Structures are given as C-alpha cells and as structure tokens.
Tab-separated table of C-alpha atoms in Angstrom:
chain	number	residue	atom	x	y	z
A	76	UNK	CA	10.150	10.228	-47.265
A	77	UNK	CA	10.912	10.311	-51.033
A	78	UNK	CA	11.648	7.027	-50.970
A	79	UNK	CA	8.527	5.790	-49.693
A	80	UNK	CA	6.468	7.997	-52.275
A	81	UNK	CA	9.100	6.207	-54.916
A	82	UNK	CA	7.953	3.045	-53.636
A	83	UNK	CA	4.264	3.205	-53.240
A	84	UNK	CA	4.053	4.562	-57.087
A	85	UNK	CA	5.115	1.411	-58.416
A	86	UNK	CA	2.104	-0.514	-57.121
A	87	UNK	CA	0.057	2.130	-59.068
A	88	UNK	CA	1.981	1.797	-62.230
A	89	UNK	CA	1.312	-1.880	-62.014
A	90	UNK	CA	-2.153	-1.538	-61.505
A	91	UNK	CA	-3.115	0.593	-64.199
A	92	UNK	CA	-1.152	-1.728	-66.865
A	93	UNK	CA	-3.298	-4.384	-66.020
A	94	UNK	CA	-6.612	-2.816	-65.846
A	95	UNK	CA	-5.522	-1.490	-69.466
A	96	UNK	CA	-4.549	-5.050	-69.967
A	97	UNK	CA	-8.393	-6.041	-68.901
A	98	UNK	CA	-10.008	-3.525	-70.882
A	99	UNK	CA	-7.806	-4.707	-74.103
A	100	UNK	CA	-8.758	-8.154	-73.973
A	101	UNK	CA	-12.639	-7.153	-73.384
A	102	UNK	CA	-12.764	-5.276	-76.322
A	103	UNK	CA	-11.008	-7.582	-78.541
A	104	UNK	CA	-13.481	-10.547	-77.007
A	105	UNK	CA	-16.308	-8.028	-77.974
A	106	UNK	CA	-15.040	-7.526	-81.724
A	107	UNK	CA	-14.372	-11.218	-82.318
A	108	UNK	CA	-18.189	-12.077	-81.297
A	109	UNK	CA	-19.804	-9.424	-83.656
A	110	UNK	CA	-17.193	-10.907	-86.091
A	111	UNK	CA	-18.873	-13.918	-85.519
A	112	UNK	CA	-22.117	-13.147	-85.692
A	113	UNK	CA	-22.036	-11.198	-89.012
A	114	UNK	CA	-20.196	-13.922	-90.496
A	115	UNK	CA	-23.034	-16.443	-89.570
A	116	UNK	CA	-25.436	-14.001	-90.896
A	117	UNK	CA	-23.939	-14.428	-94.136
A	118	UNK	CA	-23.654	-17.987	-94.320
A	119	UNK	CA	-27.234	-17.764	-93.615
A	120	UNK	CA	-27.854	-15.807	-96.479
A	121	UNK	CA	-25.561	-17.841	-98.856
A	122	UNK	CA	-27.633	-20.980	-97.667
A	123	UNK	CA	-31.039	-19.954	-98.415
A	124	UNK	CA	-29.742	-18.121	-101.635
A	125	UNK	CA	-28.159	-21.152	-103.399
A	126	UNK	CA	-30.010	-24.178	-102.265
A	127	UNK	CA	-29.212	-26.313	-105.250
A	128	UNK	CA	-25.189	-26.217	-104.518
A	129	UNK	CA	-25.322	-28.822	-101.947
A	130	UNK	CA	-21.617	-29.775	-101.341
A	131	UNK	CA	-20.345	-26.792	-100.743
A	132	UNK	CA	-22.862	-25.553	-98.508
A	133	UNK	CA	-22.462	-28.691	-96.285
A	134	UNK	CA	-18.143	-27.958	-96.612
A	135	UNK	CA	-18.642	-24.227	-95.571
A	136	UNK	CA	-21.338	-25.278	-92.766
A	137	UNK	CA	-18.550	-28.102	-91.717
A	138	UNK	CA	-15.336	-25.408	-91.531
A	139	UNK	CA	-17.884	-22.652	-89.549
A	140	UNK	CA	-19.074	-25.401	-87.120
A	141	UNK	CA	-15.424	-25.791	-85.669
A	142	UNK	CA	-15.017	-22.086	-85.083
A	143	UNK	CA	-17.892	-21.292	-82.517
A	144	UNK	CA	-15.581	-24.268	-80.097
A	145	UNK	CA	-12.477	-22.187	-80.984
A	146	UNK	CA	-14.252	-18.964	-79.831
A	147	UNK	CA	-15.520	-20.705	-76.706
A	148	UNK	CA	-12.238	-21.913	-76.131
A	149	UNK	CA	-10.905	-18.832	-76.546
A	150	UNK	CA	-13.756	-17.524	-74.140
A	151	UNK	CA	-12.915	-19.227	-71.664
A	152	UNK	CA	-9.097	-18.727	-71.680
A	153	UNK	CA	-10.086	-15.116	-71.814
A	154	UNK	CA	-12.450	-15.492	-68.489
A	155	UNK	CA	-9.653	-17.457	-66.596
A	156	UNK	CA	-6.835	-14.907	-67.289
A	157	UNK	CA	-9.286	-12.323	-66.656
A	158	UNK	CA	-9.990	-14.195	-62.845
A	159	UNK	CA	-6.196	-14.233	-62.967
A	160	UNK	CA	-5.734	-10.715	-63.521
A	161	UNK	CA	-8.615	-9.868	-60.813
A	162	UNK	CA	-7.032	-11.888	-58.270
A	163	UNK	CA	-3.269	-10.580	-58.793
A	164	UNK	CA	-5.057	-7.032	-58.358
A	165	UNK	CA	-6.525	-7.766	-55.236
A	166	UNK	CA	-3.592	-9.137	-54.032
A	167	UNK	CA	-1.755	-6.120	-55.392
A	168	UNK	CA	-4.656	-3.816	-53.454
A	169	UNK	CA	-3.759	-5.856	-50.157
A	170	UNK	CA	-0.127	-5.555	-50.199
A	171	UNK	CA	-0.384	-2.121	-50.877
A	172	UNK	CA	-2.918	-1.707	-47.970
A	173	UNK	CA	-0.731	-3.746	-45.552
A	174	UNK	CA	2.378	-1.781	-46.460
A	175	UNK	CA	0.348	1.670	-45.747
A	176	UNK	CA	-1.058	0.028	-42.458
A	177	UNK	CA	2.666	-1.178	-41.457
A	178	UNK	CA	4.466	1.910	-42.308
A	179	UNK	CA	1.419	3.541	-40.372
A	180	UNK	CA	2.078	1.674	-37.390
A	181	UNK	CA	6.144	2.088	-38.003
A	182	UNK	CA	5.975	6.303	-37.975
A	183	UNK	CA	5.542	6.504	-34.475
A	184	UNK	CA	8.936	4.831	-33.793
A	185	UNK	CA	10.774	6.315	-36.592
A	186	UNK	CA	9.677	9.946	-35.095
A	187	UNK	CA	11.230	8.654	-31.640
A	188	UNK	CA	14.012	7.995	-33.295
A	189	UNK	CA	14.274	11.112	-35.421
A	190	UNK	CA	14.180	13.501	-32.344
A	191	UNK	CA	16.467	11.050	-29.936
A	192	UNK	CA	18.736	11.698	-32.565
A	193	UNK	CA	18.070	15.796	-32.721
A	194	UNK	CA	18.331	16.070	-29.109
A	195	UNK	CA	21.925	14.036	-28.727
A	196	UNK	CA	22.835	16.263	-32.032
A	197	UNK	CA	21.999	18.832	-30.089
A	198	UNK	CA	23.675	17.962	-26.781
A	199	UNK	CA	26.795	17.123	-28.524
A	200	UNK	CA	26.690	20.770	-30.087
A	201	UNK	CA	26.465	22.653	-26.640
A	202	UNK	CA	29.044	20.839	-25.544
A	203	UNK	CA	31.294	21.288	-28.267
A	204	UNK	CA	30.689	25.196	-27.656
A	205	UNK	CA	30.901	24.810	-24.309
A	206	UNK	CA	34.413	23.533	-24.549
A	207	UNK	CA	35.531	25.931	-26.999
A	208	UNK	CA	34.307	28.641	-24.474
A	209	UNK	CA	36.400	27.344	-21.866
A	210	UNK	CA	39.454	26.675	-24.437
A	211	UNK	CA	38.863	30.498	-25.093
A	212	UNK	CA	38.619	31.548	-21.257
A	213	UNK	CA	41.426	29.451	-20.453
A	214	UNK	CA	43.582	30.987	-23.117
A	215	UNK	CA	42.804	34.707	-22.355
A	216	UNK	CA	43.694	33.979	-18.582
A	217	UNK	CA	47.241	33.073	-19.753
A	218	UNK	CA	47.565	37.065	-20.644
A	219	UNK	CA	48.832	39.567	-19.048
A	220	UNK	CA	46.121	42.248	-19.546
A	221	UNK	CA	43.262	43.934	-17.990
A	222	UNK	CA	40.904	41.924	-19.796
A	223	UNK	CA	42.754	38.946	-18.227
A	224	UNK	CA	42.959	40.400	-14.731
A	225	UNK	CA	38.935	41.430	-14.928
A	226	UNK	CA	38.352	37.266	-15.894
A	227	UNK	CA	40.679	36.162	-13.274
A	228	UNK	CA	38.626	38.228	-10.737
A	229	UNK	CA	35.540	37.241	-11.794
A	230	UNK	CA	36.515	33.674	-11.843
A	231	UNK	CA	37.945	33.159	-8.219
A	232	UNK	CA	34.453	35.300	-6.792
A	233	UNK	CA	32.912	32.524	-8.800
A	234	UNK	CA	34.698	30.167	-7.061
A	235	UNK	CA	33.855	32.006	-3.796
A	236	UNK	CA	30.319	32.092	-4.428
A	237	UNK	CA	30.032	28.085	-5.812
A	238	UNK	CA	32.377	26.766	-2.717
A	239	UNK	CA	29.502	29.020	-0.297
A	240	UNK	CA	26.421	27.086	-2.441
A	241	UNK	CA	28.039	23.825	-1.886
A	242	UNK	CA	28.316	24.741	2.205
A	243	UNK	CA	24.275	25.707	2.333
A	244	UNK	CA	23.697	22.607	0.368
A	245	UNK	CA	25.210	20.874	2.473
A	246	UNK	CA	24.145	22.576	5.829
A	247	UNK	CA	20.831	22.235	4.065
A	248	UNK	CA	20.561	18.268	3.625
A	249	UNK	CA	22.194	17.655	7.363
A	250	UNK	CA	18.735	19.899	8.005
A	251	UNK	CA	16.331	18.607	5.824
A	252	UNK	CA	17.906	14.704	7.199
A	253	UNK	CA	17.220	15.983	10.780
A	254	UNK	CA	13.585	17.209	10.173
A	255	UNK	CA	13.161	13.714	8.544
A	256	UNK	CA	14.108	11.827	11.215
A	257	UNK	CA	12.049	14.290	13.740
A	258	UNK	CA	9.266	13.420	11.370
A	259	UNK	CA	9.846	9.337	11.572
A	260	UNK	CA	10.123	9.892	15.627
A	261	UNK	CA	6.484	12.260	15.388
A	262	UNK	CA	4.920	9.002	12.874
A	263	UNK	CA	6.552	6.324	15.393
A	264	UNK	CA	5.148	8.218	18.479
A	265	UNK	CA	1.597	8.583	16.927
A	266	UNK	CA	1.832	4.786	15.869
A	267	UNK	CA	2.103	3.913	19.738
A	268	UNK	CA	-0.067	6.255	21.038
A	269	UNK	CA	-2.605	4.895	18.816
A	270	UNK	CA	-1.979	1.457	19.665
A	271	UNK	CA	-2.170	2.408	23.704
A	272	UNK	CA	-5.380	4.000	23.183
A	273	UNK	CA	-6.901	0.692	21.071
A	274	UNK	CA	-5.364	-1.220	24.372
A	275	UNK	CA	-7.274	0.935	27.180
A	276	UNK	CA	-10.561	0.691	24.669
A	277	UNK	CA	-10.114	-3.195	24.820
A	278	UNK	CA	-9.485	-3.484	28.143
A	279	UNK	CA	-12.709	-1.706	29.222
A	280	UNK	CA	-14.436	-2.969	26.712
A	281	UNK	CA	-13.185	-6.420	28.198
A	282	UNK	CA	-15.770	-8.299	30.980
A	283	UNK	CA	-14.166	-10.308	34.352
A	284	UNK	CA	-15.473	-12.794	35.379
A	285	UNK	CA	-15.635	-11.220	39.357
A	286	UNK	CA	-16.668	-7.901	37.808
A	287	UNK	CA	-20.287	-8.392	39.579
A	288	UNK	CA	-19.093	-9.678	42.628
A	289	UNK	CA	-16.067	-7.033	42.914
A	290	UNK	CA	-19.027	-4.134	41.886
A	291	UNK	CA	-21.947	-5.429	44.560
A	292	UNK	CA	-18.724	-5.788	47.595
A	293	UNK	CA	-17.563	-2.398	46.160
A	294	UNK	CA	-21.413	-1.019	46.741
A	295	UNK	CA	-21.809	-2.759	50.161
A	296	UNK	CA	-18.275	-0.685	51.086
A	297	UNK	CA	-19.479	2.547	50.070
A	298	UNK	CA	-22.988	2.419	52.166
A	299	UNK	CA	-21.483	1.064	55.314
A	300	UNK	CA	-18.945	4.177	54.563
A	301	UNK	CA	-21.410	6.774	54.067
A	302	UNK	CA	-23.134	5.435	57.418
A	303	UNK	CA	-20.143	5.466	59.346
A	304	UNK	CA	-19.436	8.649	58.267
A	305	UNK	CA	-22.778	9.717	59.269
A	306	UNK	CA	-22.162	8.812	62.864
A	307	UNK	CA	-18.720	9.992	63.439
A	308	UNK	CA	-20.451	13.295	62.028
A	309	UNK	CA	-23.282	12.964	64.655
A	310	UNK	CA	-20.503	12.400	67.200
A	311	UNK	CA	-18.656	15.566	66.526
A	312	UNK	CA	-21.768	17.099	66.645
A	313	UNK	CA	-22.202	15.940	70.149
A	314	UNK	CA	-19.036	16.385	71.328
A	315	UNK	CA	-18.482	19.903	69.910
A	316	UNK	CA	-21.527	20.504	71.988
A	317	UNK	CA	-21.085	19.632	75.218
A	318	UNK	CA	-17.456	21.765	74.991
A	319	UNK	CA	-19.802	24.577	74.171
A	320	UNK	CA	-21.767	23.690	77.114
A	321	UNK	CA	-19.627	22.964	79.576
A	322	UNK	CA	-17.492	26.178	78.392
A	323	UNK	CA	-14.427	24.570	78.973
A	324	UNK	CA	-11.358	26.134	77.560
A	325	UNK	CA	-9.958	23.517	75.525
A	326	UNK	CA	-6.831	25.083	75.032
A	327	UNK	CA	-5.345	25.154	77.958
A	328	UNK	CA	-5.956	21.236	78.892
A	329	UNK	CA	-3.948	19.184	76.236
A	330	UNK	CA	-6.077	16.283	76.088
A	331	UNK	CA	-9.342	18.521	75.112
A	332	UNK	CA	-6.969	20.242	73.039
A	333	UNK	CA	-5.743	17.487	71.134
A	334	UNK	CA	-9.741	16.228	70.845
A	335	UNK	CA	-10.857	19.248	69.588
A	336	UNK	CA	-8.091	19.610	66.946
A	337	UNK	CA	-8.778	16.053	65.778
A	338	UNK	CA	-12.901	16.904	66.087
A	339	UNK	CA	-12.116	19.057	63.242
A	340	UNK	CA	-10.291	16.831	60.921
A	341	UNK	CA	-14.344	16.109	60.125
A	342	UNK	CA	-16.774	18.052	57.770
A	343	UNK	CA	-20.058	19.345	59.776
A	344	UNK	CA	-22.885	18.361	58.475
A	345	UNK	CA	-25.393	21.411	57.876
C-alpha cells in the first residue's frame, strides 16, 4: 500500500510545479505590460515637451513601434504554452482519475487474493503441527513407560471406537439407499395411480356411439323385469294361498315340498 501512496504523490508534485509555472509566467506577462505602458507614457510626454526636435522624436517613435509586435508576439507564445500547460494538466487530472478508478476496480481481486493466500498459509500451518503432533505421539509410543502404555491404550480404544463409526456409517447409507429406493417405488406408484385415474375420467368422460341405443334397450329390460317380477310375486301370493287353504301339509309330499321351498326363493310383496 506504500507503494501506491509513493506513486499517486508524484502526479501531485507535478501538478503543483506547473500551476507555479502558470502563475510565474502570468505575473511576468502582467509586469512587462505596465512596463509598457509607463514607458509609452513617457514618450508621450517627451513628444509634446520637445516638439521642435523632430528627428529624434520620429527615431524613438520608430524603435517603440516595433516593441508593442514583440510584446504581442510574446503574448501570444505566452497564451499557447499557457493552453499547453492547461491541457497537459487535464490530462495529468485524467490519468490520475483513471488510475484511482482502475486500482478501485483492482482491490476487490487483490483482497481475494490476499486471504486465498492467508487461508492456504494457514492450512499449511495446521498441518505442519499436525504432523509434528503425530511425530511426537509416535515417538513417545516407542517408550517403555506409563505415559506410553496410557497413549497406547487410548489409541487402540480409538481405533475401536473409529472402526464402530465406520460400521454405522456404513449400516447407515445401506439404510438411507433402501428408504430411497422405497421412496422412488412410493413416487413411481403414485405416478401410475395418477395416470389410471386420468384413464377412468377419460373413459367416462368419453361418448359411444350405441350409448343411446344400449341405455333405451337397457331401460326397456329393466321395466319388463320389474313387471315380471311383479307377477311371479302375485303368483306366490296365490299359490302360498291356496296351501293355506287347502291346509295341506307340504312337508310330507315332496313335490309340494320342493314348491314351497322354491315359493320362497321370492320376496313378498307387502
């Protein structure tokens, strides 16, 4: 970051030597015109003081009337490498801008970078002491101590304990893969009863052709059954009556016997 503060104060430097620049040649422009127009004042004076000295009046009036093109032309030199100056600042004021706006849209990545770089620091540290742990552990197991013995201990019921987590893992995906597959046999199941239900709704939802004719036969079937029925009722009726009357006993002659039994095979009607 130093670097970048080293960097951006150089543009600054650079600008303030030429705005002193600008302001120099200003000033000097404005003492060269008030030289200028004092000394004309004075020629002035000289001219209306001494009118008979003709010659040299017109010879001092000759050398002052080439200055005022030198000062012009020393104007306008001024004005262009003032424009030039003005434009090299702006274009100073831009780059300066555009570096800001690029370094700006650069800090994002360079913080990505920064902590991608902490974290694998990192990593690589806690597994360097990781290793060194183990180094250590491994070297105190090769005593013959308590301390050793205690570590030795602790480091088979470890083994006992990881070796039983592997077995419920394992026990544990062959259940979690057989509830999944109930699961795709409870979706598949669902799927077809779904489409046999849209199936009966179509089909009577669908129109034969014979539908009328099959419905009016089917009508015609049912009244000639109900009257049928009616008179094998009335029938019974009679029949069961005249056993009554004639008090017969049915049971002992087999053919009234087996009429009677099949006379009530039929509902009575009330």
């Amino acid at each position: 970051m130093s670097f970048g503060l080293e960097a951006s104060s150089i543009p600054l430097r650079e600008e303030s030597s030429l705005v002193f620049f600008f302001l120099f040649f200003f000033f000097f422009f404005f003492l060269v015109m008030e030289s200028s127009d004092s000394q004309g004042k004075l020629n002035h004076m000289v001219e209306t003081m001494e009118p008979n000295d003709v010659p040299a009046a017109e010879g001092a009036t000759g050398q002052k009337d080439t200055s005022p093109v030198d000062m012009l032309r020393i104007k306008q030199q001024m004005s262009n490498q003032c424009f030039e100056m003005a434009v090299q600042l702006n274009a100073e004021k831009n780059k300066r801008s555009c570096s800001t706006s690029e370094a700006e849209r650069d800090l994002p990545e360079y913080i990505g970078e920064l902590e991608r770089v902490k974290t694998l620091h990192f990593n690589s540290t806690l597994t360097l002491h990781r290793m060194q742990m183990w180094h250590a552990i491994g070297e105190k197991l090769n005593w013959s101590d308590s301390e050793a013995d205690a570590l030795k201990a602790i480091s088979d019921r470890c083994m006992g304990l990881c070796s039983h987590i592997k077995h419920l893992q394992q026990e544990s995906k062959k259940l979690q893969d057989e509830v999944t597959e109930i699961q795709k046999n409870r979706l598949e199941m669902k799927r077809l009863t779904h489409e046999k239900i849209k199936h009966m709704e179509e089909s009577s939802k669908k129109e034969y052709p014979d539908m009328e004719k099959y419905k009016a036969a089917l009508e015609k079937g049912q009244a000639n059954l109900e009257k049928y029925k009616k008179m094998a009722i009335m029938t019974q009726n009679v029949l069961r009556g005249i056993l009554l009357a004639c008090k017969v006993n049915w049971l002992d002659d087999p053919k009234l016997r087996d009429i009677a039994m099949t006379l009530e095979e039929f509902p009575i009607s009330e």
